[in-house]
Amino acid sequence: MALSSAELINDPIGCYPQATVACFDPSRGELPRRQLDEVRTQAFLERLAAAGAPAALIASSTGQGHLRTVHELAAWFRCAAEASTRDMLLMGLLRPEDGIDANKRLLDLLADLQYPVAFVRPGTDLSRQASDEQVSDSLAPIIAAAADRGLAIGLYSISDVSGLPLSAGSAAQLLGCDGGQHIVAVKVTETDYEASTARFLAHPALSRLKIVQGWDPHLSRALRDGRRFDGEGRQRSGITSGLMSLAVYQYLHILDAAADENWDEVAAAQDSTDAIFRSMQDDPGHFADLQRAKFMMGLGHPLTGQVSDDQVERVFEALEHLPRNADRQRIARSLDLMGDGPFHDRLCRLQG
């Protein structure tokens, strides 16, 4: 049975899923704006669940959730909830800039659909110079509204893609606002580990929360640090990964190695995911464009763009030159998750 909001709120570190897939948005149609492919979306979620993914985040930046209209977000949340995902938890990401009325309607929907967790990030309507207090004040109404509906709450930072960075100080302030006791996790997707994830783990006011690593190249370090920052030695670091959308079997392997504290294997396996990550970066200082892999998987082109042949070949070049065959096989199998994408035959050859 899937975890409930109440269980997550009561014991965030013990109950919060160790890994969450930041999900792709299967798409169809033509430019200038494609549509969500609802049949493909449900099939993709069902394949992730069958592979063993513990949780999935809907409307993350991996799926270009930051570009969707409120109506499109609502349709996506409904569609995902209709998939047969076994015990895989579904979570939804909201945006303060949509306004409190729209967010209350989306929270009603998430509660009705039995999503146990709603995430929220700092809004794009804030000044880049906004203080911690201003960030906290802007998020507080959504947190109160989510708590009123009984939802567990996650905080989210991904300033490289949308919104401002969330500081550990802002998160600590939010714990004291109305509904703050419902906060269970902070997802941190920032380039500087020391200035982001490390501070969340070390902040004494946040010691009850799961700290979820989102910038994938920092994963190995976060997993090694996680137990050091819990008084009972539990794993405080989790993952919410866009790369897990395209490399689910590799990430499950990494988690198994981390559970066994086989850090050499964690590091070696992460070297391979890092190579795939870099193959989708045009600028090493910015998060990878994972939509390129979405297309390779047979899940369609980006909402408002097109994946080029050259972009696909960069990913294949990285995959084909991975030094360890087992990593290459797991990642190729993950990219072939749907079993019928445009590169199915080529990916099958890499799985052998």
Short mmCIF file of C-alpha atoms in Angstrom, two decimals:
data_model
loop_
_atom_site.label_atom_id
_atom_site.label_comp_id
_atom_site.label_asym_id
_atom_site.label_seq_id
_atom_site.Cartn_x
_atom_site.Cartn_y
_atom_site.Cartn_z
CA MET A 1 0.00 0.00 0.00
CA ALA A 2 1.27 3.47 -0.90
CA LEU A 3 2.28 5.77 1.94
CA SER A 4 -0.21 8.33 3.19
CA SER A 5 0.35 12.02 3.85
CA ALA A 6 -0.05 11.36 7.57
CA GLU A 7 2.70 8.73 7.60
CA LEU A 8 5.08 11.03 5.75
CA ILE A 9 4.33 13.95 8.09
CA ASN A 10 4.80 11.78 11.18
CA ASP A 11 8.18 10.38 10.11
CA PRO A 12 9.73 12.20 7.13
CA ILE A 13 13.17 10.61 7.28
CA GLY A 14 11.88 7.10 7.86
CA CYS A 15 8.99 7.18 5.39
CA TYR A 16 9.87 9.60 2.61
CA PRO A 17 10.83 7.63 -0.54
CA GLN A 18 14.54 7.30 -1.12
CA ALA A 19 14.22 8.11 -4.82
CA THR A 20 11.72 10.08 -6.88
CA VAL A 21 11.71 10.25 -10.66
CA ALA A 22 11.32 13.82 -11.93
CA CYS A 23 9.09 12.74 -14.78
CA PHE A 24 9.17 13.41 -18.47
CA ASP A 25 6.10 14.80 -20.22
CA PRO A 26 5.28 12.54 -23.18
CA SER A 27 4.14 14.82 -25.96
CA ARG A 28 2.41 14.73 -29.34
CA GLY A 29 1.33 17.23 -31.95
CA GLU A 30 3.16 19.97 -33.76
CA LEU A 31 4.79 23.30 -33.02
CA PRO A 32 4.31 26.02 -31.94
CA ARG A 33 2.94 24.11 -28.91
CA ARG A 34 2.65 20.37 -28.54
CA GLN A 35 0.15 18.61 -26.27
CA LEU A 36 0.54 16.08 -23.49
CA ASP A 37 0.19 12.56 -24.85
CA GLU A 38 -2.03 11.15 -22.14
CA VAL A 39 -1.91 7.51 -23.28
CA ARG A 40 1.87 7.63 -23.49
CA THR A 41 2.12 9.45 -20.14
CA GLN A 42 0.23 6.70 -18.35
CA ALA A 43 2.23 3.97 -20.09
CA PHE A 44 5.50 5.67 -19.12
CA LEU A 45 4.47 5.97 -15.48
CA GLU A 46 3.40 2.34 -15.43
CA ARG A 47 6.77 1.26 -16.86
CA LEU A 48 8.60 3.29 -14.20
CA ALA A 49 6.50 1.69 -11.48
CA ALA A 50 7.13 -1.78 -12.89
CA ALA A 51 10.87 -1.05 -12.94
CA GLY A 52 10.75 -0.33 -9.20
CA ALA A 53 10.74 3.48 -9.01
CA PRO A 54 9.44 4.39 -5.52
CA ALA A 55 7.91 7.76 -6.46
CA ALA A 56 7.31 10.16 -9.33
CA LEU A 57 7.11 13.96 -9.39
CA ILE A 58 4.68 15.44 -11.89
CA ALA A 59 5.29 18.91 -13.40
CA SER A 60 9.00 19.04 -12.58
CA SER A 61 11.41 20.98 -14.76
CA THR A 62 12.50 17.72 -16.41
CA GLY A 63 9.03 17.61 -17.92
CA GLN A 64 9.04 21.36 -18.55
CA GLY A 65 6.37 21.87 -15.91
CA HIS A 66 7.53 25.46 -15.53
CA LEU A 67 6.30 26.16 -19.09
CA ARG A 68 2.79 24.76 -18.63
CA THR A 69 -0.42 26.72 -18.14
CA VAL A 70 -2.46 26.08 -15.01
CA HIS A 71 -5.00 24.21 -17.14
CA GLU A 72 -2.24 22.02 -18.57
CA LEU A 73 -0.92 21.26 -15.09
CA ALA A 74 -4.37 20.19 -13.93
CA ALA A 75 -4.78 17.92 -16.95
CA TRP A 76 -1.35 16.38 -16.32
CA PHE A 77 -2.12 15.73 -12.64
CA ARG A 78 -5.40 14.03 -13.58
CA CYS A 79 -3.83 11.95 -16.31
CA ALA A 80 -1.00 10.71 -14.08
CA ALA A 81 -3.42 9.74 -11.31
CA GLU A 82 -5.28 7.45 -13.72
CA ALA A 83 -2.16 5.36 -14.42
CA SER A 84 -1.84 1.96 -12.74
CA THR A 85 1.29 2.74 -10.75
CA ARG A 86 1.00 0.15 -7.96
CA ASP A 87 2.56 1.61 -4.80
CA MET A 88 4.61 4.27 -6.61
CA LEU A 89 3.86 7.60 -4.92
CA LEU A 90 2.79 10.55 -7.05
CA MET A 91 3.73 14.09 -6.09
CA GLY A 92 2.87 17.41 -7.77
CA LEU A 93 4.89 20.62 -8.12
CA LEU A 94 3.17 24.02 -7.85
CA ARG A 95 4.25 27.58 -8.74
CA PRO A 96 3.55 30.64 -6.55
CA GLU A 97 3.43 32.98 -9.55
CA ASP A 98 0.15 31.32 -10.60
CA GLY A 99 -1.53 33.05 -7.65
CA ILE A 100 -3.10 31.68 -4.50
CA ASP A 101 -6.56 31.10 -6.01
CA ALA A 102 -5.20 28.96 -8.85
CA ASN A 103 -2.96 27.10 -6.42
CA LYS A 104 -5.85 26.39 -4.08
CA ARG A 105 -7.75 24.85 -7.00
CA LEU A 106 -4.72 22.73 -7.89
CA LEU A 107 -4.30 21.70 -4.25
CA ASP A 108 -7.97 20.67 -4.14
CA LEU A 109 -7.30 18.57 -7.21
CA LEU A 110 -4.17 16.95 -5.77
CA ALA A 111 -6.03 16.12 -2.56
CA ASP A 112 -9.01 14.70 -4.48
CA LEU A 113 -6.65 12.58 -6.59
CA GLN A 114 -4.91 11.36 -3.41
CA TYR A 115 -1.47 12.76 -4.16
CA PRO A 116 0.18 12.60 -0.73
CA VAL A 117 2.76 15.36 -1.36
CA ALA A 118 2.68 18.81 -2.94
CA PHE A 119 5.95 20.59 -3.69
CA VAL A 120 6.40 24.33 -4.15
CA ARG A 121 9.39 26.43 -5.17
CA PRO A 122 10.10 30.18 -4.88
CA GLY A 123 8.17 32.04 -7.54
CA THR A 124 9.38 33.73 -10.69
CA ASP A 125 7.48 36.85 -9.62
CA LEU A 126 10.06 37.65 -6.91
CA SER A 127 12.96 40.03 -7.37
CA ARG A 128 16.36 38.38 -7.78
CA GLN A 129 17.37 40.38 -4.68
CA ALA A 130 14.50 39.07 -2.55
CA SER A 131 15.43 38.39 1.07
CA ASP A 132 14.92 35.10 2.89
CA GLU A 133 11.94 36.67 4.62
CA GLN A 134 10.37 37.73 1.32
CA VAL A 135 10.84 34.24 -0.11
CA SER A 136 9.27 32.67 2.98
CA ASP A 137 6.38 35.12 2.99
CA SER A 138 5.60 34.35 -0.66
CA LEU A 139 5.48 30.59 -0.04
CA ALA A 140 3.61 30.68 3.28
CA PRO A 141 0.05 30.99 1.84
CA ILE A 142 0.49 27.91 -0.37
CA ILE A 143 1.96 25.93 2.53
CA ALA A 144 -0.97 26.86 4.74
CA ALA A 145 -3.44 25.91 2.00
CA ALA A 146 -1.72 22.57 1.38
CA ALA A 147 -1.74 21.76 5.09
CA ASP A 148 -5.43 22.67 5.31
CA ARG A 149 -6.04 19.92 2.75
CA GLY A 150 -4.01 17.39 4.75
CA LEU A 151 -1.15 17.18 2.27
CA ALA A 152 2.49 16.62 3.11
CA ILE A 153 4.63 19.43 1.71
CA GLY A 154 7.97 19.58 -0.02
CA LEU A 155 10.06 22.68 -0.67
CA TYR A 156 11.94 22.93 -3.96
CA SER A 157 14.93 24.90 -5.23
CA ILE A 158 15.96 24.87 -8.91
CA SER A 159 17.02 28.41 -9.70
CA ASP A 160 19.02 27.31 -12.75
CA VAL A 161 15.67 26.59 -14.45
CA SER A 162 12.98 28.63 -12.70
CA GLY A 163 12.42 30.65 -9.55
CA LEU A 164 14.91 31.84 -6.97
CA PRO A 165 17.21 29.60 -4.94
CA LEU A 166 15.70 28.56 -1.63
CA SER A 167 18.04 29.03 1.32
CA ALA A 168 18.20 26.85 4.41
CA GLY A 169 17.22 29.94 6.40
CA SER A 170 14.03 30.40 4.37
CA ALA A 171 13.15 26.74 4.81
CA ALA A 172 13.68 27.01 8.56
CA GLN A 173 11.40 30.05 8.73
CA LEU A 174 8.68 28.19 6.84
CA LEU A 175 8.64 25.43 9.46
CA GLY A 176 7.18 28.00 11.84
CA CYS A 177 4.44 29.29 9.54
CA ASP A 178 0.85 28.03 9.47
CA GLY A 179 1.03 24.48 8.18
CA GLY A 180 4.81 24.33 8.50
CA GLN A 181 4.58 21.11 10.50
CA HIS A 182 3.45 19.42 7.26
CA ILE A 183 6.81 20.09 5.55
CA VAL A 184 8.62 16.79 5.09
CA ALA A 185 11.37 17.38 2.50
CA VAL A 186 13.49 19.92 0.66
CA LYS A 187 14.57 19.16 -2.90
CA VAL A 188 17.81 20.98 -3.75
CA THR A 189 18.91 21.35 -7.37
CA GLU A 190 21.75 23.87 -7.25
CA THR A 191 25.22 23.82 -8.80
CA ASP A 192 27.12 24.62 -5.59
CA TYR A 193 26.83 21.71 -3.16
CA GLU A 194 28.49 23.54 -0.24
CA ALA A 195 26.19 26.54 -0.59
CA SER A 196 23.03 24.46 -0.95
CA THR A 197 22.69 20.78 -0.01
CA ALA A 198 25.42 20.86 2.65
CA ARG A 199 23.74 23.80 4.40
CA PHE A 200 20.34 22.11 4.42
CA LEU A 201 21.80 18.94 5.93
CA ALA A 202 23.69 20.89 8.59
CA HIS A 203 20.94 23.34 9.60
CA PRO A 204 19.71 22.27 13.08
CA ALA A 205 16.14 23.44 12.50
CA LEU A 206 15.82 21.15 9.48
CA SER A 207 17.10 17.96 11.16
CA ARG A 208 13.70 16.26 10.92
CA LEU A 209 13.43 16.69 7.14
CA LYS A 210 14.57 14.56 4.25
CA ILE A 211 17.03 16.53 2.11
CA VAL A 212 16.61 15.50 -1.50
CA GLN A 213 19.48 15.92 -3.96
CA GLY A 214 18.42 17.13 -7.39
CA TRP A 215 21.67 18.19 -9.12
CA ASP A 216 22.68 14.71 -10.21
CA PRO A 217 26.50 15.05 -10.24
CA HIS A 218 26.32 15.75 -6.47
CA LEU A 219 24.44 12.52 -5.79
CA SER A 220 27.30 10.37 -4.51
CA ARG A 221 28.40 13.01 -2.03
CA ALA A 222 24.86 13.62 -0.78
CA LEU A 223 24.35 9.90 -0.15
CA ARG A 224 27.64 9.69 1.73
CA ASP A 225 26.78 12.74 3.83
CA GLY A 226 23.19 11.73 4.58
CA ARG A 227 23.84 9.39 7.50
CA ARG A 228 26.30 11.78 9.14
CA PHE A 229 23.56 14.36 9.60
CA ASP A 230 21.03 12.19 11.42
CA GLY A 231 21.26 11.49 15.15
CA GLU A 232 20.11 7.90 14.60
CA GLY A 233 22.37 7.30 11.60
CA ARG A 234 19.48 7.09 9.14
CA GLN A 235 19.84 8.15 5.52
CA ARG A 236 18.71 11.77 5.40
CA SER A 237 19.64 12.30 1.76
CA GLY A 238 17.26 11.23 -0.95
CA ILE A 239 17.10 11.79 -4.71
CA THR A 240 14.66 13.52 -6.99
CA SER A 241 16.23 13.01 -10.37
CA GLY A 242 15.40 13.97 -13.92
CA LEU A 243 18.12 11.58 -15.08
CA MET A 244 16.21 8.80 -13.36
CA SER A 245 13.51 9.33 -16.02
CA LEU A 246 16.00 8.06 -18.58
CA ALA A 247 18.28 5.89 -16.41
CA VAL A 248 15.94 4.25 -13.90
CA TYR A 249 17.80 0.91 -13.73
CA GLN A 250 21.15 2.64 -13.21
CA TYR A 251 19.77 4.76 -10.38
CA LEU A 252 18.23 1.77 -8.65
CA HIS A 253 21.64 0.10 -8.89
CA ILE A 254 23.29 3.18 -7.34
CA LEU A 255 20.79 3.17 -4.48
CA ASP A 256 21.42 -0.51 -3.80
CA ALA A 257 25.17 0.13 -3.68
CA ALA A 258 24.65 3.09 -1.33
CA ALA A 259 22.48 0.98 0.97
CA ASP A 260 25.38 -1.48 1.17
CA GLU A 261 27.78 1.46 1.73
CA ASN A 262 29.74 0.34 -1.32
CA TRP A 263 30.93 3.86 -2.09
CA ASP A 264 33.43 2.80 -4.72
CA GLU A 265 30.61 1.30 -6.74
CA VAL A 266 28.37 4.33 -6.16
CA ALA A 267 31.11 6.61 -7.49
CA ALA A 268 31.89 4.39 -10.48
CA ALA A 269 28.22 4.04 -11.43
CA GLN A 270 27.70 7.77 -11.05
CA ASP A 271 30.60 8.45 -13.40
CA SER A 272 28.47 6.90 -16.12
CA THR A 273 25.36 8.93 -15.34
CA ASP A 274 27.53 12.05 -15.17
CA ALA A 275 28.81 11.32 -18.68
CA ILE A 276 25.23 11.07 -19.98
CA PHE A 277 24.34 14.28 -18.11
CA ARG A 278 27.25 16.14 -19.72
CA SER A 279 26.26 14.92 -23.17
CA MET A 280 23.03 16.92 -22.84
CA GLN A 281 24.68 20.11 -21.53
CA ASP A 282 25.46 22.96 -23.91
CA ASP A 283 26.90 24.98 -21.03
CA PRO A 284 28.66 23.12 -18.19
CA GLY A 285 27.27 25.65 -15.72
CA HIS A 286 23.65 24.91 -16.59
CA PHE A 287 21.47 21.89 -16.02
CA ALA A 288 21.33 19.37 -18.86
CA ASP A 289 18.51 19.46 -21.43
CA LEU A 290 17.06 16.06 -20.61
CA GLN A 291 14.29 16.48 -23.18
CA ARG A 292 16.80 15.12 -25.68
CA ALA A 293 16.64 11.76 -23.97
CA LYS A 294 12.86 12.00 -23.79
CA PHE A 295 12.78 12.06 -27.57
CA MET A 296 15.21 9.13 -27.76
CA MET A 297 12.84 7.11 -25.57
CA GLY A 298 9.95 7.62 -27.97
CA LEU A 299 8.16 10.12 -25.74
CA GLY A 300 8.06 12.98 -28.24
CA HIS A 301 9.75 16.31 -28.83
CA PRO A 302 9.81 19.19 -26.30
CA LEU A 303 6.68 21.27 -25.75
CA THR A 304 7.92 24.21 -27.82
CA GLY A 305 11.04 22.81 -29.50
CA GLN A 306 12.65 20.10 -31.59
CA VAL A 307 15.48 17.69 -30.79
CA SER A 308 18.15 17.57 -33.50
CA ASP A 309 20.04 14.58 -34.89
CA ASP A 310 23.29 16.04 -33.58
CA GLN A 311 21.89 16.28 -30.06
CA VAL A 312 20.83 12.62 -30.17
CA GLU A 313 24.23 11.54 -31.47
CA ARG A 314 26.02 13.29 -28.59
CA VAL A 315 24.07 11.15 -26.14
CA PHE A 316 24.74 7.95 -28.08
CA GLU A 317 28.43 8.79 -28.30
CA ALA A 318 28.61 9.16 -24.52
CA LEU A 319 26.63 5.97 -23.99
CA GLU A 320 28.67 3.91 -26.42
CA HIS A 321 31.96 5.04 -24.86
CA LEU A 322 31.11 4.31 -21.23
CA PRO A 323 34.03 2.32 -19.81
CA ARG A 324 31.92 -0.28 -17.98
CA ASN A 325 29.66 -2.58 -19.96
CA ALA A 326 27.22 -3.12 -17.06
CA ASP A 327 26.58 0.62 -16.79
CA ARG A 328 26.05 0.87 -20.53
CA GLN A 329 23.59 -2.02 -20.46
CA ARG A 330 21.56 -0.60 -17.55
CA ILE A 331 21.34 2.86 -19.10
CA ALA A 332 20.50 1.52 -22.57
CA ARG A 333 17.79 -0.65 -21.02
CA SER A 334 16.42 2.40 -19.24
CA LEU A 335 16.41 4.49 -22.42
CA ASP A 336 14.54 1.62 -24.07
CA LEU A 337 11.99 1.49 -21.25
CA MET A 338 9.05 1.91 -23.64
CA GLY A 339 10.34 -0.80 -25.97
CA ASP A 340 9.14 0.91 -29.13
CA GLY A 341 10.97 4.22 -29.46
CA PRO A 342 12.72 5.44 -32.62
CA PHE A 343 16.06 4.07 -31.41
CA HIS A 344 14.78 0.76 -30.02
CA ASP A 345 16.97 -1.43 -32.24
CA ARG A 346 20.10 0.59 -31.55
CA LEU A 347 19.49 0.55 -27.81
CA CYS A 348 18.82 -3.20 -27.90
CA ARG A 349 22.26 -3.78 -29.38
CA LEU A 350 23.81 -1.89 -26.47
CA GLN A 351 21.98 -4.08 -23.95
CA GLY A 352 23.57 -7.29 -25.19
#
